[in-house]
Short mmCIF file of C-alpha atoms in Angstrom, two decimals:
data_model
loop_
_atom_site.label_atom_id
_atom_site.label_comp_id
_atom_site.label_asym_id
_atom_site.label_seq_id
_atom_site.Cartn_x
_atom_site.Cartn_y
_atom_site.Cartn_z
CA ARG J 1 29.69 -59.06 -28.31
CA GLY J 2 30.10 -57.38 -31.75
CA SER J 3 28.35 -57.17 -35.01
CA SER J 4 28.96 -60.12 -37.46
CA PRO J 5 27.04 -61.58 -40.33
CA GLU J 6 25.03 -63.82 -37.96
CA PHE J 7 24.45 -61.07 -35.13
CA THR J 8 22.85 -57.71 -35.38
CA PRO J 9 23.37 -55.63 -32.16
CA SER J 10 20.23 -54.16 -30.50
CA PRO J 11 19.76 -50.45 -30.57
CA TRP J 12 20.83 -50.53 -26.83
CA LEU J 13 24.31 -51.81 -27.65
CA GLN J 14 24.61 -49.64 -30.79
CA ARG J 15 24.13 -46.72 -28.47
CA GLN J 16 27.04 -47.92 -26.20
CA PRO J 17 29.86 -49.25 -28.56
CA GLU J 18 32.28 -48.99 -25.75
CA LEU J 19 30.72 -52.11 -24.41
CA VAL J 20 31.47 -54.44 -27.34
CA GLY J 21 33.75 -57.09 -26.18
CA LYS J 22 33.74 -55.97 -22.66
CA CYS J 23 33.00 -58.38 -19.68
CA VAL J 24 30.21 -56.59 -17.59
CA GLU J 25 28.24 -57.47 -14.50
CA LEU J 26 24.44 -57.93 -14.52
CA VAL J 27 22.28 -56.87 -11.76
CA GLU J 28 18.69 -57.14 -12.98
CA GLN J 29 16.57 -59.01 -15.58
CA ARG J 30 13.46 -57.58 -17.34
CA ASP J 31 11.52 -60.21 -19.16
CA GLY J 32 10.47 -59.33 -22.47
CA VAL J 33 6.73 -59.25 -23.50
CA PRO J 34 6.06 -60.75 -26.98
CA GLY J 35 3.92 -58.69 -29.36
CA SER J 36 4.69 -55.46 -27.18
CA ASP J 37 7.04 -52.53 -27.77
CA ARG J 38 9.56 -54.62 -25.48
CA PRO J 39 9.52 -58.11 -26.96
CA GLU J 40 12.92 -59.13 -25.76
CA SER J 41 14.35 -59.49 -22.28
CA LEU J 42 16.57 -56.74 -20.97
CA PHE J 43 19.37 -56.80 -18.52
CA ARG J 44 20.55 -53.72 -16.21
CA LEU J 45 24.31 -53.52 -15.98
CA HIS J 46 25.94 -52.93 -12.63
CA GLU J 47 26.75 -49.17 -11.99
CA CYS J 48 30.34 -49.81 -12.51
CA ASP J 49 29.53 -50.86 -16.09
CA GLY J 50 27.18 -47.92 -16.78
CA GLY J 51 23.95 -49.01 -15.12
CA THR J 52 22.21 -48.99 -18.41
CA LEU J 53 20.13 -51.69 -20.21
CA LEU J 54 21.34 -54.38 -22.82
CA ALA J 55 19.29 -56.84 -24.70
CA ARG J 56 19.67 -60.54 -23.95
CA ARG J 57 20.93 -61.05 -27.74
CA ASP J 58 23.82 -58.53 -27.05
CA LEU J 59 25.20 -60.89 -24.21
CA ILE J 60 27.31 -63.94 -24.11
CA PHE J 61 27.02 -65.53 -20.70
CA LYS J 62 29.95 -66.77 -18.77
CA ASP J 63 30.60 -68.71 -15.64
CA CYS J 64 32.78 -66.17 -14.02
CA GLN J 65 33.89 -62.60 -14.41
CA ARG J 66 37.74 -62.29 -14.78
CA GLY J 67 39.67 -59.12 -14.30
CA ARG J 68 41.39 -56.95 -11.73
CA PHE J 69 38.86 -56.03 -8.84
CA LEU J 70 39.84 -53.88 -5.90
CA TYR J 71 38.06 -54.30 -2.60
CA ARG J 72 38.33 -52.89 1.07
CA VAL J 73 37.58 -55.34 3.88
CA LEU J 74 34.80 -54.14 6.05
CA THR J 75 34.52 -57.07 8.63
CA ARG J 76 36.92 -59.75 9.50
CA THR J 77 36.59 -62.05 6.41
CA LEU J 78 37.31 -65.82 6.23
CA LEU J 79 39.72 -66.69 3.39
CA SER J 80 39.54 -70.34 2.24
CA SER J 81 41.35 -72.60 0.01
CA SER J 82 38.63 -73.22 -2.67
CA SER J 83 35.76 -71.43 -4.29
CA ARG J 84 33.31 -73.35 -2.29
CA PRO J 85 32.05 -71.28 0.85
CA SER J 86 32.40 -74.43 3.11
CA SER J 87 36.02 -75.06 2.11
CA GLY J 88 39.04 -75.05 4.64
CA ASP J 89 40.08 -72.00 6.39
CA LEU J 90 43.26 -70.11 5.23
CA GLY J 91 43.01 -67.48 7.93
CA LEU J 92 41.23 -64.00 8.14
CA LEU J 93 41.43 -60.82 6.04
CA PRO J 94 41.88 -57.85 8.47
CA VAL J 95 39.47 -54.99 8.67
CA GLY J 96 40.57 -52.04 6.55
CA ALA J 97 42.83 -54.19 4.20
CA VAL J 98 42.73 -53.45 0.54
CA VAL J 99 42.92 -56.54 -1.61
CA PHE J 100 42.82 -57.41 -5.22
CA ALA J 101 40.76 -60.19 -6.80
CA ASP J 102 41.19 -61.57 -10.19
CA GLU J 103 38.04 -63.60 -10.49
CA ARG J 104 34.26 -63.22 -9.31
CA ARG J 105 31.74 -66.03 -9.58
CA VAL J 106 28.60 -67.36 -7.86
CA VAL J 107 29.08 -70.69 -6.00
CA ASP J 108 26.31 -72.30 -3.92
CA GLY J 109 24.41 -68.88 -4.10
CA ARG J 110 27.30 -66.83 -2.76
CA LEU J 111 29.41 -64.24 -4.76
CA ARG J 112 32.93 -65.74 -4.23
CA LEU J 113 36.24 -63.70 -5.04
CA SER J 114 39.47 -65.32 -5.83
CA ILE J 115 41.77 -63.05 -3.65
CA LEU J 116 45.41 -62.51 -4.90
CA PRO J 117 48.25 -63.08 -2.61
CA ASP J 118 50.02 -59.97 -1.15
CA PRO J 119 53.34 -60.95 0.47
CA ARG J 120 53.92 -57.33 1.64
CA ALA J 121 50.69 -57.44 3.62
CA GLY J 122 51.51 -60.71 5.10
CA ARG J 123 49.38 -62.79 2.81
CA PRO J 124 51.77 -65.14 0.90
CA ARG J 125 49.00 -67.03 -0.48
CA GLY J 126 45.75 -66.21 -2.25
CA GLY J 127 42.45 -67.88 -1.52
CA TRP J 128 38.66 -67.37 -1.94
CA ALA J 129 36.29 -65.08 0.22
CA SER J 130 32.56 -64.12 -0.10
CA GLU J 131 31.70 -60.54 -1.02
CA HIS J 132 28.68 -60.84 1.44
CA HIS J 133 28.92 -62.09 5.08
CA SER J 134 25.42 -63.30 4.92
CA VAL J 135 22.76 -63.60 2.00
CA ALA J 136 19.56 -61.63 1.93
CA PHE J 137 16.32 -63.44 1.48
CA ASP J 138 16.51 -62.48 -1.98
CA PRO J 139 19.96 -63.10 -3.61
CA ARG J 140 19.60 -60.17 -5.86
CA LEU J 141 19.69 -57.91 -2.94
CA GLY J 142 23.16 -59.07 -1.98
CA GLY J 143 23.25 -59.40 1.75
CA THR J 144 25.58 -57.97 4.50
CA VAL J 145 28.46 -56.55 2.78
CA GLN J 146 32.07 -57.59 4.10
CA LEU J 147 34.10 -56.86 1.07
CA LEU J 148 33.32 -53.35 -0.48
CA ARG J 149 34.15 -53.14 -4.37
CA LEU J 150 36.16 -49.99 -4.96
CA ARG J 151 36.96 -47.93 -8.03
CA ASN J 152 40.51 -47.11 -6.64
CA ALA J 153 42.51 -47.61 -3.50
CA ASP J 154 41.85 -44.07 -2.13
CA GLU J 155 38.20 -44.89 -1.55
#
């Protein structure tokens, strides 16, 4: 979110102008305390977005995160036909494969990824997969990872 007549960025966003207009991943919320030196809620960004804090007023919340995300398959991972975790089976992603996703969203408490087709890897159709095999007792902690997010294909 950028500056406009009806919006004044917080000091946190002013120190990080490269984040203006960027879609970021949030990993933690710290509630504000009215009347204190921290009156507004703050959100910690994922380490791939800098790991810093932003004020709630600096953010526009979306249902999904779109982009180009690279993953390595750590365990045999079910690929399904829809974003719902219980949807039909399209097959398995093999261990060690590198896959691209173009969308990330939380569905029924699970982080789901829209996996792109890769005919050269024998996957002519895309599908949906969960980033975690099982969910931890606290969803903020993730769970057992089956798709590891990478910065580049060499990782």
